[in-house]
Amino acid sequence: MAEFLCFGSLNIDTTYRVAHFVRPGETLAASEVQTFCGGKGLNQSIALAKAGAKVYHAGRIGTDGVFLLEALEAANVDTQFVTVSPHEKTGHAVIQNTPDGENCILLFGGANRCVTKAQIDRVLDRFASGDMLVLQNEINEIPYLIRAAKKRGLRVAFTPAPMNEEVPRYPLEETDYILLNETEAAALADAGCGNEPDADKLAAGLCEKYPEVRFVLTLGAAGALYLHRGARIFQPAFPVKAVDTTAAGDTFAGFFLQSVAAGEETRRALETAAKAAAICVTRSGAASAVPTREELEQMRF
Ligand code: ADP
């Protein structure tokens, strides 16, 4: 059975409830503070594990982030490849939430940006052809990771989030799967769709630029589109009352990739992923909102 290696970010997210965003020179009292486990890497590892995959997380934290390992382990994610460095700070986000539902985020990459080629080689040596490497864009050395994994025969799945100007320069033609939303697709496909991204134009742009890659383009409440060469499969979203869409894309990615690796056909993997993401958006929170496969099987849509 194929194993997953999710090499990705681990973050401490601290949210502050404030009357308004702090202004230049102002000292503002927050009325509430909460700390959450975060990072797209952590979310996708937990989503993969909850979907039923054997998943190893690799990454870096400082000693201030050891509780993140406990959260991963509680979800059955193997953490033996996470480096705990006493000289680095764990990646963290300071988030201000206002009463009208807006937020602003200050992000410090910290240990997430200290990944080394030696660490990558050491970890990848433990995986074999047929295993799958899952990546997001919150750590450094992504191009090296893609190439080193392909050299060893691993399949590579990449989520280009957060999107930045470096992503189009990555060796993305070597990846097997790219999972992305419309905003990310517009940036990657140079589709020039203006303010109204058109899914058909985005799909055509992506396939033209990366003809070998399998794409999963998620369209929020409008569903998702799978693209590979000439083939297109549309998966509608399941109608639910959404309360918080955080981690919807990561849930979709985790369940889709686990299902594909378990040999499910693409159409069925998309349906499973859409069901899991629909459950996720009915709950608040990130990794904690991801359902387990048992919960998904019990749910009637
Ligand atoms: P991201 O969170 O990465 O921006 P999307 O917003 O595209 O990703 O959502 C990913 C998937 O989650 C969608 O393809 C869909 O299946 C599901 N989803 C998102 N929003 C809703 C919603 N309001 N109702 C039902 N499913 C949703």
Coordinates of C-alpha atoms and ligand atoms in Angstrom, one line a residue:
M1 CA 0.0 0.0 0.0
A2 CA 1.4 3.4 -1.0
E3 CA 2.5 5.6 1.8
F4 CA 2.2 9.4 2.0
L5 CA 5.0 11.8 2.9
C6 CA 3.6 15.3 3.6
F7 CA 6.6 17.7 3.7
G8 CA 5.0 20.9 4.8
S9 CA 4.4 23.8 7.2
L10 CA 3.6 23.6 10.9
N11 CA 2.3 26.8 12.4
I12 CA 1.1 28.2 15.7
D13 CA -1.9 30.4 15.0
T14 CA -2.9 32.9 17.6
T15 CA -6.2 34.7 17.1
Y16 CA -7.0 37.9 18.9
R17 CA -10.6 39.4 19.1
V18 CA -10.3 43.1 18.6
A19 CA -12.7 46.0 18.1
H20 CA -10.8 47.1 15.0
F21 CA -7.4 46.4 13.4
V22 CA -4.6 47.9 15.4
R23 CA -3.5 51.3 13.8
P24 CA 0.0 52.7 13.4
G25 CA 1.4 53.8 16.8
E26 CA -1.7 52.4 18.7
T27 CA -1.7 50.1 21.6
L28 CA -4.9 48.1 21.5
A29 CA -6.3 45.7 24.1
A30 CA -7.7 42.4 22.7
S31 CA -10.8 41.0 24.5
E32 CA -10.0 37.3 23.8
V33 CA -7.1 35.1 22.6
Q34 CA -7.0 31.6 21.3
T35 CA -4.2 29.4 20.1
F36 CA -4.7 26.8 17.3
C37 CA -2.5 24.3 15.4
G38 CA -2.0 25.6 11.9
G39 CA -0.1 25.5 8.6
K40 CA -1.4 24.0 5.4
G41 CA 1.1 21.2 5.8
L42 CA -0.4 20.2 9.2
N43 CA -4.0 20.5 7.8
Q44 CA -3.3 18.3 4.8
S45 CA -1.4 15.7 6.9
I46 CA -4.4 15.5 9.2
A47 CA -6.9 15.4 6.3
L48 CA -4.9 12.5 4.7
A49 CA -4.8 10.6 8.0
K50 CA -8.5 11.1 8.7
A51 CA -9.2 9.9 5.2
G52 CA -7.5 6.6 6.1
A53 CA -4.0 7.1 4.7
K54 CA -0.7 6.0 6.2
V55 CA 1.0 9.4 6.4
Y56 CA 4.3 10.7 7.6
H57 CA 4.7 14.4 8.2
A58 CA 8.1 16.0 7.6
G59 CA 9.0 19.6 8.4
R60 CA 10.7 21.7 11.0
I61 CA 9.6 23.4 14.3
G62 CA 11.3 25.0 17.3
T63 CA 10.9 23.8 20.8
D64 CA 8.0 26.2 21.2
G65 CA 5.9 24.1 18.8
V66 CA 6.2 20.6 20.3
F67 CA 2.4 20.6 21.0
L68 CA 1.9 20.5 17.2
L69 CA 3.5 17.1 17.2
E70 CA 0.9 15.9 19.7
A71 CA -1.9 17.1 17.5
L72 CA -0.5 15.3 14.5
E73 CA 0.0 12.1 16.5
A74 CA -3.5 12.3 17.9
A75 CA -4.7 12.2 14.3
N76 CA -2.5 9.2 13.6
V77 CA 0.1 11.1 11.6
D78 CA 3.7 9.8 12.1
T79 CA 6.0 12.6 13.1
Q80 CA 9.4 10.9 13.1
F81 CA 10.6 13.1 10.2
V82 CA 9.8 16.4 11.9
T83 CA 13.0 18.1 13.0
V84 CA 12.8 20.0 16.3
S85 CA 15.5 22.7 16.2
P86 CA 16.4 24.5 19.5
H87 CA 17.7 27.4 17.5
E88 CA 14.6 28.1 15.4
K89 CA 11.2 29.6 16.2
T90 CA 8.2 27.6 15.0
G91 CA 6.3 29.3 12.2
H92 CA 3.5 31.4 13.5
A93 CA 0.6 33.6 12.6
V94 CA -0.8 36.5 14.6
I95 CA -4.4 37.0 13.5
Q96 CA -6.7 39.9 14.4
N97 CA -10.5 39.2 14.2
T98 CA -13.0 42.1 14.1
P99 CA -16.7 41.9 15.0
D100 CA -17.7 42.3 11.3
G101 CA -15.9 39.1 10.5
E102 CA -12.8 40.5 8.9
N103 CA -9.3 39.3 9.7
C104 CA -5.7 40.4 9.1
I105 CA -2.8 38.1 9.5
L106 CA 0.9 38.6 10.3
L107 CA 2.9 35.5 9.3
F108 CA 6.4 34.5 10.4
G109 CA 7.7 31.5 8.4
G110 CA 10.3 30.7 11.1
A111 CA 11.5 27.0 11.0
N112 CA 9.2 26.4 8.0
R113 CA 11.7 28.4 5.9
C114 CA 14.8 26.6 7.3
V115 CA 14.4 23.3 5.4
T116 CA 17.7 22.0 4.1
K117 CA 18.6 19.8 1.1
A118 CA 20.4 17.4 3.6
Q119 CA 17.1 17.0 5.6
I120 CA 15.1 16.4 2.4
D121 CA 17.6 13.7 1.2
R122 CA 17.6 12.0 4.5
V123 CA 13.8 11.8 4.7
L124 CA 13.2 10.9 1.0
D125 CA 15.7 8.0 1.4
R126 CA 13.1 6.3 3.6
F127 CA 10.4 6.3 0.8
A128 CA 10.1 4.2 -2.3
S129 CA 8.7 4.3 -5.8
G130 CA 4.9 4.5 -5.7
D131 CA 4.7 6.5 -2.5
M132 CA 3.3 10.0 -2.8
L133 CA 4.9 13.3 -1.7
V134 CA 2.4 16.0 -0.8
L135 CA 3.6 19.6 -0.9
Q136 CA 2.1 23.1 -0.3
N137 CA 3.9 26.4 -0.8
E138 CA 4.7 27.3 2.8
I139 CA 8.2 25.9 3.1
N140 CA 11.4 26.6 1.2
E141 CA 13.2 24.2 -1.2
I142 CA 10.0 23.2 -3.1
P143 CA 11.9 22.9 -6.5
Y144 CA 14.5 20.6 -4.9
L145 CA 11.8 18.5 -3.2
I146 CA 9.9 18.0 -6.5
R147 CA 13.1 17.0 -8.4
A148 CA 14.5 14.8 -5.6
A149 CA 11.2 12.9 -5.2
K150 CA 10.7 12.3 -8.9
K151 CA 14.3 11.0 -9.2
R152 CA 13.3 8.4 -6.6
G153 CA 10.1 7.5 -8.4
L154 CA 7.7 9.0 -6.0
R155 CA 4.5 10.6 -7.2
V156 CA 4.2 14.3 -6.3
A157 CA 1.1 16.3 -5.5
F158 CA 1.4 20.1 -5.1
T159 CA -1.0 22.7 -3.8
P160 CA 0.3 26.2 -4.9
A161 CA -0.9 28.0 -1.8
P162 CA -0.1 30.6 -0.9
M163 CA 0.5 31.6 -4.5
N164 CA 3.5 33.9 -5.2
E165 CA 5.7 34.9 -8.1
E166 CA 8.1 32.0 -7.6
V167 CA 5.5 29.3 -8.2
P168 CA 5.4 29.6 -12.0
R169 CA 9.2 29.0 -12.0
Y170 CA 9.0 25.7 -10.1
P171 CA 9.4 22.5 -12.1
L172 CA 5.7 21.9 -12.0
E173 CA 5.7 19.9 -15.3
E174 CA 7.4 17.1 -13.2
T175 CA 4.5 16.9 -10.7
D176 CA 1.7 14.4 -11.0
Y177 CA -1.2 16.3 -9.4
I178 CA -1.7 20.0 -8.8
L179 CA -4.7 21.0 -6.6
L180 CA -5.7 24.6 -6.6
N181 CA -8.5 27.1 -6.4
E182 CA -9.6 29.7 -9.0
T183 CA -7.4 32.5 -7.7
E184 CA -4.3 30.3 -7.8
A185 CA -5.2 28.9 -11.2
A186 CA -5.6 32.4 -12.7
A187 CA -2.1 33.3 -11.5
L188 CA -0.6 30.0 -12.8
A189 CA -2.4 29.9 -16.1
D190 CA -1.7 33.6 -16.9
A191 CA -5.3 33.3 -18.1
G192 CA -5.9 37.1 -18.1
C193 CA -9.5 36.5 -17.0
G194 CA -9.8 39.9 -15.3
N195 CA -12.0 40.0 -12.1
E196 CA -14.3 37.2 -13.2
P197 CA -12.2 34.0 -13.5
D198 CA -13.9 31.7 -16.0
A199 CA -13.4 28.1 -15.1
D200 CA -13.3 27.0 -18.7
K201 CA -10.6 29.5 -19.6
L202 CA -8.6 28.6 -16.5
A203 CA -8.9 24.9 -17.4
A204 CA -7.7 25.4 -20.9
G205 CA -4.8 27.7 -19.8
L206 CA -3.6 25.1 -17.2
C207 CA -3.7 22.2 -19.6
E208 CA -1.9 24.0 -22.3
K209 CA 0.9 25.1 -20.0
Y210 CA 1.2 21.7 -18.2
P211 CA -0.1 19.0 -20.5
E212 CA 1.0 16.0 -18.5
V213 CA -0.2 17.2 -15.0
R214 CA -3.5 16.1 -13.5
F215 CA -5.3 19.2 -12.1
V216 CA -8.0 19.4 -9.5
L217 CA -9.5 22.9 -9.8
T218 CA -11.8 23.6 -6.8
L219 CA -14.5 26.2 -7.4
G220 CA -15.9 26.7 -3.8
A221 CA -19.6 26.2 -3.6
A222 CA -19.7 25.6 -7.4
G223 CA -17.8 22.3 -7.0
A224 CA -14.6 21.1 -8.6
L225 CA -13.1 20.3 -12.0
Y226 CA -10.6 17.5 -12.7
L227 CA -8.5 18.0 -15.8
H228 CA -6.1 15.7 -17.5
R229 CA -5.1 16.1 -21.2
G230 CA -8.4 16.3 -23.0
A231 CA -10.5 14.7 -20.2
R232 CA -12.6 16.8 -17.8
I233 CA -14.7 15.6 -14.9
F234 CA -17.0 18.0 -13.1
Q235 CA -17.9 17.3 -9.5
P236 CA -20.7 19.5 -8.1
A237 CA -20.4 20.5 -4.4
F238 CA -22.9 18.9 -2.0
P239 CA -25.4 21.5 -0.8
V240 CA -24.9 22.3 2.9
K241 CA -25.2 25.3 5.2
A242 CA -21.6 26.6 5.2
V243 CA -20.4 28.2 8.4
D244 CA -16.6 28.3 7.9
T245 CA -14.8 27.4 4.7
T246 CA -11.3 27.2 6.4
A247 CA -9.5 24.0 5.3
A248 CA -12.1 23.1 2.7
G249 CA -9.5 22.9 0.0
D250 CA -7.1 20.9 2.3
T251 CA -9.9 18.5 3.2
F252 CA -10.7 18.0 -0.5
A253 CA -7.0 17.4 -1.3
G254 CA -6.5 14.9 1.5
F255 CA -9.6 12.8 0.7
F256 CA -9.0 13.0 -3.1
L257 CA -5.3 11.9 -2.9
Q258 CA -6.0 9.1 -0.4
S259 CA -8.8 7.8 -2.5
V260 CA -6.7 7.8 -5.7
A261 CA -3.8 6.1 -3.9
A262 CA -6.2 3.4 -2.6
G263 CA -7.1 2.7 -6.3
E264 CA -10.5 4.4 -6.5
E265 CA -11.4 5.7 -9.9
T266 CA -11.1 9.4 -10.3
R267 CA -14.9 10.1 -10.5
R268 CA -15.4 8.3 -7.2
A269 CA -12.4 10.0 -5.5
L270 CA -13.8 13.4 -6.5
E271 CA -17.2 12.5 -5.0
T272 CA -15.6 11.3 -1.8
A273 CA -13.5 14.5 -1.6
A274 CA -16.5 16.8 -2.2
K275 CA -18.5 15.0 0.6
A276 CA -15.6 15.4 3.0
A277 CA -15.2 19.1 2.1
A278 CA -18.9 19.7 2.5
I279 CA -18.8 18.3 6.0
C280 CA -15.8 20.5 6.8
V281 CA -17.5 23.7 5.8
T282 CA -20.4 23.0 8.2
R283 CA -18.0 23.2 11.1
S284 CA -15.8 26.0 12.4
G285 CA -12.0 25.5 12.7
A286 CA -9.3 24.1 10.5
A287 CA -7.9 20.6 11.1
S288 CA -10.5 20.0 13.7
A289 CA -13.3 20.5 11.1
V290 CA -12.0 17.8 8.9
P291 CA -14.3 14.7 9.1
T292 CA -13.0 11.1 9.5
R293 CA -13.8 8.5 6.8
E294 CA -16.3 6.9 9.3
E295 CA -18.1 10.2 9.8
L296 CA -18.3 10.6 6.0
E297 CA -19.7 7.1 5.5
Q298 CA -22.4 7.7 8.1
M299 CA -23.5 11.0 6.5
R300 CA -26.5 11.0 4.2
F301 CA -26.3 13.6 1.5
Ligands
ADP1 P1 -10.0 26.7 -1.0 O1 -10.5 26.5 0.5 O2 -8.6 26.0 -1.2 O3 -10.1 28.1 -1.5 P2 -12.5 26.0 -2.3 O4 -13.1 27.2 -1.6 O5 -12.5 26.0 -3.8 O6 -11.0 25.8 -1.8 O7 -13.3 24.7 -1.7 C1 -12.8 23.4 -1.9 C2 -13.9 22.5 -2.0 O8 -14.7 22.5 -0.8 C3 -14.9 22.8 -3.1 O9 -14.5 22.2 -4.4 C4 -16.2 22.1 -2.6 O10 -16.2 20.7 -2.9 C5 -16.1 22.3 -1.1 N1 -16.8 23.5 -0.7 C6 -16.3 24.8 -0.5 N2 -17.3 25.7 -0.2 C7 -18.5 24.9 -0.1 C8 -19.8 25.2 0.2 N3 -20.2 26.5 0.6 N4 -20.7 24.2 0.2 C9 -20.3 22.9 -0.1 N5 -19.1 22.6 -0.4 C10 -18.2 23.6 -0.4

